[in-house]
Structures are given as C-alpha cells and as structure tokens.
Amino acid sequence: MPAARRTPRAAGLPPAAAAPARLRVGIVGAGRVGAVLGAALAAAGHDVVAAAGLSAASSLRAARLLPGVPLLPTDQVVAAADLVVLAVPDDSLPGLVSGLAETGVWRAGQLAFHTSGAHGLAVLDPAARAGVLPLALHPAMSFTGAPEDADRLAGAPFGVTSAPEHRPVAETLVLEMGGEPFSVAEADRGLYHAALVTGANHLVTLVAEAADLLRTAGVADPGRVLAPLLTAALDNGLRRGDRALTGPVSRGDVGTVRHHLDTLADRAPDAVAAYVALARRTTERALASGRLKRHEGAPLVDLLAAAGDPAGSR
C-alpha cells in the first residue's frame, strides 16, 4: 500500500485523530451527501484520495469539504481506493455498480458502501462477485448542500444493512463518521425508505404548502406563525403518536372541513387534492386509534370520499 497522504480537515468537523490514515477512500458522487461523508472519513484519519463529481456544484462542494482531493473519472476513483463510497441517486446506482463491474475495476478486498436508503445489498452484487465487501449505510438525515450539513452528521442515525459477519466493519465506519448505526433488514429497505420520505420530504412539502396558503390569506411572514405551531406538533407527534392529534378531524367537525374544502376550491384550488388526501388519512388514523368514534367519523369519510371523486360534488 502506498504511503498514506493526510487529507486536510474540512471546516465544521472535529480534528482528525493523530493516528495515520488507515484506508484510501474514493468518493463517487461528490454531491450533498458524498462530500460530507468524505470529509467525515478524512476527519477520522482516513485518506480521501479522489472523488468523482460531474456538476459545477459538486466541484465547488468538493473544494470546500475535500480540499486538495482531485476530481477524477469514476473508474479511476474506484481503482485508487480501498474504500469506495457510492453517493449517487437511487436510480443511477444499479447501472453504475454493474457498469464498473464490466470494466473489471472492482477488486477483491475492497470495501464499498452506498448511501441509498431505497437499496440494500443486492444492488452491490456485481461488486461482491468480484470480491468486494458490500455495505449499505444510509444517513437518515436531510442534506441541502449548506455549510451546516457537516454539523448535522454528528449523531445522525444511519440505517445499516450488511451481512452479519460484516456488521462490525459497517458500524465502525458509521461511528467514525460521527453517526449512530441501527440495523435495517434487506427485505425492509424499501419500507424503511418510504417511511423516511413520508416523514422528511413530504414534511417539507406540507410546510411549504401551509406557508403558501398563509401568504394567500395575507400573512406576510408565514414562518413566524408556523414555527411555534409546527414545532409543538412535531414534538407531540414524536412523543405521543396519534394521541397528539388535534383539529377538526379529531373532533369530527365535518362542517369545518366542508368549509375548508369550499374555501380552498375558491382561493387555492391546487391545494384541494392534498388537503383531501391528508384529511382522509388523518380520519382513518383517528378512527383506528379511537380518537374518533365511528358515528363521528362516518360523515367525514363520506364528505372526503365525495371530495376526492372527480365525478362527485360537495
């Protein structure tokens, strides 16, 4: 193995250990996730030797988080590395792994982990057949490309999928990056990822939708109104689940919901479908948890079914 080259510490991360770098790391996908993980591995004492990134944003991000690390073609990054970090979009991952296998660049003894929440180990089979140790390490955290992303990695939970004999390696890498590992079975990766998308990506859409409606209602600073309400709702929801539900659905106030639908149809018609879908699911959960009695929920179910039927009318 060539002599280790120290990689400068990225701003916002703790100092690297005094021990020499242990693995040569290649980052494939120097985007919002890959660059941050590369910086964390460098801070842990590993040697980030190369990265691959096509966009101008990736180049700027790599320059900030991985100073001095060259941007190279993907096959050269993989060839140079003992540990390959695959931080590319979900749909690109299968073709990337199999394409690299066809070039013969994977080699026995390498480590490779991908950061996709949707995929497990199966997507790495072409690399594993070449003798690569495959791992799926997904940071359950939202990265936006902002400087604070490096700080968000500290203590972030990582969904880990690996063979039992590789679990110590997977957990060690997560801990070195500052994360907290937890296990996700191969068969559960799809459901696990759908849960996170529902909770994070859809939450952003929900907040932005609420803010737009407030602006339409003449509220100049929606964030000021929403911040305390949504913070309390999130805290209550995490601690109490369905028992934290409040509002017209939980009270069976069908008249209020009908008025909302009429108002949205008049003032914000693009928001009607989302309101109906969320109110229906809220009604179902309120009924299932006992927050709403059957006789109280029946009029809501009928109203929302009609509202969600293009042929129906309110």
XYZ file of C-alpha atoms in Angstrom:
314
model
C 0.000 0.000 0.000
C 1.401 3.433 -0.870
C 2.374 5.775 1.900
C -0.644 7.452 3.436
C -1.315 11.036 2.464
C -3.010 13.168 5.081
C -6.225 14.825 3.916
C -6.851 18.316 5.352
C -9.729 18.585 7.794
C -12.886 20.183 6.459
C -14.338 23.165 8.283
C -17.015 22.300 10.825
C -15.696 18.803 11.619
C -13.728 17.727 14.688
C -9.947 17.307 14.414
C -8.659 14.101 12.879
C -7.090 11.522 15.163
C -3.321 11.525 15.424
C -3.143 8.006 14.005
C -2.146 7.735 10.319
C -4.821 7.311 7.702
C -5.987 3.698 7.534
C -7.894 3.426 4.251
C -7.617 5.127 0.898
C -11.124 6.440 0.249
C -12.717 7.224 -3.099
C -15.942 9.234 -3.255
C -18.177 8.525 -6.255
C -20.705 11.337 -6.253
C -19.248 14.410 -4.552
C -22.712 15.847 -4.019
C -24.529 16.947 -0.910
C -24.073 13.575 0.834
C -20.846 12.211 -0.617
C -18.699 15.258 0.072
C -19.871 15.460 3.686
C -19.212 11.759 4.313
C -15.821 12.059 2.662
C -14.931 14.958 4.928
C -16.054 12.953 7.958
C -13.930 9.967 6.935
C -10.953 12.267 6.410
C -11.501 13.766 9.858
C -11.479 10.234 11.288
C -7.999 9.686 9.860
C -8.725 8.018 6.539
C -7.094 9.223 3.335
C -9.522 10.565 0.726
C -7.521 10.066 -2.458
C -10.028 11.001 -5.179
C -13.612 11.970 -5.872
C -15.919 11.966 -8.878
C -18.489 14.678 -9.491
C -19.890 15.989 -12.754
C -21.643 19.217 -11.815
C -20.162 22.615 -11.068
C -21.851 22.476 -7.661
C -20.064 19.197 -6.919
C -16.738 20.760 -7.830
C -17.325 23.719 -5.522
C -18.538 21.458 -2.718
C -15.517 19.177 -3.076
C -13.190 22.169 -2.995
C -14.783 23.321 0.265
C -15.197 19.981 2.064
C -12.400 17.940 0.444
C -9.619 20.454 -0.165
C -6.767 19.094 -2.240
C -8.663 15.964 -3.324
C -8.577 15.569 -7.141
C -11.753 15.080 -9.147
C -11.218 12.102 -11.469
C -13.297 9.838 -13.738
C -15.314 7.292 -11.774
C -13.294 4.236 -12.790
C -10.068 5.924 -11.703
C -11.589 6.830 -8.341
C -12.582 3.204 -7.746
C -9.200 1.873 -8.887
C -7.368 4.165 -6.447
C -9.452 3.319 -3.387
C -9.564 0.699 -0.666
C -12.963 2.035 0.426
C -15.408 3.251 -2.231
C -18.302 5.476 -1.171
C -21.146 5.417 -3.704
C -23.266 8.515 -3.104
C -25.300 8.728 -6.300
C -29.067 8.940 -6.985
C -31.054 5.764 -6.296
C -31.931 5.138 -9.939
C -28.319 5.561 -11.061
C -26.837 3.118 -8.568
C -27.600 -0.262 -10.237
C -26.208 0.788 -13.612
C -23.146 2.357 -12.010
C -22.233 -0.757 -9.999
C -22.785 -3.158 -12.880
C -21.032 -0.851 -15.343
C -17.946 -0.705 -13.146
C -18.035 -4.488 -12.861
C -17.999 -4.787 -16.654
C -14.815 -2.698 -16.775
C -13.148 -5.042 -14.273
C -12.222 -2.177 -11.942
C -13.638 -3.763 -8.784
C -11.077 -5.904 -6.980
C -11.087 -8.441 -4.176
C -10.525 -6.967 -0.730
C -12.073 -3.578 -1.425
C -14.812 -2.173 0.778
C -17.758 -0.426 -0.823
C -20.789 1.192 0.713
C -23.641 3.055 -0.877
C -25.736 5.749 0.774
C -29.095 4.903 -0.830
C -31.961 4.367 1.566
C -34.042 2.599 -1.076
C -31.449 -0.082 -1.916
C -29.937 -2.795 0.227
C -27.067 -5.156 -0.539
C -28.471 -6.745 -3.701
C -27.575 -3.699 -5.800
C -23.915 -4.304 -4.921
C -23.934 -7.946 -6.093
C -21.825 -7.227 -9.225
C -19.103 -5.778 -6.991
C -19.462 -8.534 -4.399
C -18.919 -11.183 -7.070
C -15.534 -9.554 -7.705
C -14.630 -9.980 -4.026
C -15.720 -6.558 -2.735
C -17.154 -6.379 0.798
C -20.579 -4.717 0.317
C -22.325 -2.447 2.820
C -25.425 -0.242 2.742
C -25.022 2.770 5.055
C -27.804 5.326 4.770
C -27.662 8.543 6.830
C -31.230 9.258 7.949
C -30.642 12.968 7.681
C -31.549 15.705 5.218
C -28.598 17.344 3.457
C -29.155 20.535 1.471
C -25.612 21.435 0.443
C -25.382 24.148 3.092
C -22.288 24.540 5.323
C -24.205 23.229 8.348
C -24.551 19.797 6.720
C -21.243 18.715 8.268
C -22.562 19.537 11.743
C -25.819 17.661 11.083
C -23.854 14.468 10.553
C -22.857 14.381 14.224
C -25.152 11.903 15.949
C -27.189 11.250 12.801
C -28.783 7.789 12.699
C -27.569 5.504 9.887
C -29.665 2.653 8.556
C -27.158 -0.208 8.215
C -27.651 -3.317 6.093
C -24.826 -5.836 5.920
C -24.014 -9.496 6.190
C -23.749 -10.491 9.889
C -20.016 -11.073 9.597
C -19.538 -7.568 8.174
C -21.608 -5.778 10.807
C -18.593 -4.713 12.944
C -16.982 -3.063 9.908
C -20.210 -1.278 8.978
C -20.828 0.001 12.487
C -17.222 1.125 12.898
C -17.403 3.205 9.729
C -20.652 4.827 10.859
C -19.230 5.629 14.280
C -16.086 7.065 12.701
C -18.247 9.388 10.608
C -19.947 10.572 13.789
C -23.204 8.709 13.209
C -25.245 6.215 15.210
C -25.841 2.867 13.456
C -29.071 0.868 13.588
C -29.940 -2.275 11.652
C -32.354 -2.484 8.720
C -33.008 -5.911 7.203
C -32.513 -6.299 3.453
C -36.204 -7.080 2.945
C -37.214 -3.955 4.862
C -35.141 -1.362 2.997
C -37.971 -0.261 0.727
C -40.415 0.247 3.596
C -37.731 1.928 5.699
C -37.009 4.423 2.937
C -40.685 5.080 2.225
C -41.123 5.903 5.917
C -38.303 8.440 5.861
C -39.549 10.043 2.646
C -43.017 10.350 4.172
C -41.603 11.928 7.307
C -38.989 14.244 5.786
C -39.596 15.031 2.112
C -43.371 15.185 2.477
C -42.997 17.277 5.601
C -41.125 19.924 3.621
C -43.912 19.927 1.022
C -46.527 20.192 3.762
C -44.777 23.133 5.434
C -44.286 24.940 2.113
C -47.952 24.340 1.235
C -49.132 25.754 4.565
C -46.870 28.792 4.116
C -48.253 29.448 0.622
C -51.826 29.292 1.908
C -50.992 31.775 4.664
C -49.472 34.155 2.125
C -52.652 33.872 0.067
C -54.558 34.732 3.247
C -52.487 37.910 3.590
C -49.986 36.765 6.223
C -46.692 38.444 5.351
C -44.425 36.225 7.472
C -45.795 32.655 7.455
C -42.699 31.277 9.158
C -43.333 33.342 12.250
C -46.849 31.920 12.521
C -45.970 28.334 11.668
C -42.746 27.866 13.635
C -44.196 27.531 17.164
C -47.233 25.571 15.969
C -45.283 23.085 13.854
C -42.523 22.708 16.439
C -45.099 21.789 19.082
C -46.948 19.467 16.690
C -43.729 17.657 15.747
C -42.687 17.247 19.360
C -46.126 15.996 20.387
C -46.342 13.654 17.408
C -42.964 12.071 18.141
C -43.798 11.603 21.815
C -47.474 10.700 21.652
C -48.195 9.455 18.147
C -51.887 9.556 17.174
C -52.767 10.714 20.691
C -51.280 14.105 19.755
C -53.859 14.674 17.030
C -55.841 17.915 17.298
C -58.015 19.905 14.913
C -61.354 19.493 13.181
C -60.861 15.902 12.034
C -60.078 14.663 15.556
C -63.245 16.425 16.778
C -65.434 15.204 13.929
C -66.161 18.780 12.844
C -67.496 17.948 9.398
C -68.828 21.486 8.917
C -65.362 22.986 9.372
C -63.800 20.525 6.949
C -66.547 21.251 4.399
C -65.875 24.980 4.765
C -62.142 24.367 4.255
C -62.854 22.466 1.047
C -65.120 25.201 -0.261
C -62.601 27.892 0.618
C -59.707 26.049 -0.973
C -61.730 25.374 -4.116
C -62.299 29.108 -4.394
C -58.960 30.543 -3.221
C -56.368 27.793 -3.757
C -57.766 25.041 -5.989
C -54.377 23.386 -6.472
C -54.338 22.605 -2.732
C -57.653 20.719 -2.628
C -56.337 17.285 -3.595
C -53.578 17.358 -0.974
C -55.983 18.557 1.723
C -58.436 15.758 0.895
C -55.727 13.072 0.877
C -54.272 14.199 4.206
C -57.690 14.635 5.830
C -58.741 11.145 4.718
C -55.612 9.548 6.137
C -55.968 11.591 9.333
C -59.584 10.403 9.650
C -58.517 6.777 9.163
C -55.833 7.077 11.840
C -58.169 8.908 14.225
C -60.736 6.124 13.841
C -58.173 3.340 14.219
C -56.671 4.883 17.357
C -60.047 5.582 18.977
C -59.625 9.350 18.849
C -62.757 9.475 16.726
C -65.862 7.314 17.208
C -67.349 5.548 14.193
C -70.546 7.596 14.243
C -68.463 10.788 14.433
C -66.172 9.789 11.597
C -68.776 8.488 9.151
C -69.865 11.958 7.892
C -66.213 12.926 7.407
C -65.495 9.728 5.488
C -68.464 10.407 3.193
C -67.544 14.073 2.673
C -63.925 13.312 1.836
C -64.844 10.402 -0.417
C -67.094 12.719 -2.423
C -64.459 15.455 -2.477
C -61.873 13.017 -3.781
C -64.148 11.741 -6.548
C -63.911 13.967 -9.636
C -67.454 12.880 -10.546
C -68.769 13.688 -7.077
C -69.807 17.001 -5.608
C -69.753 18.524 -2.184
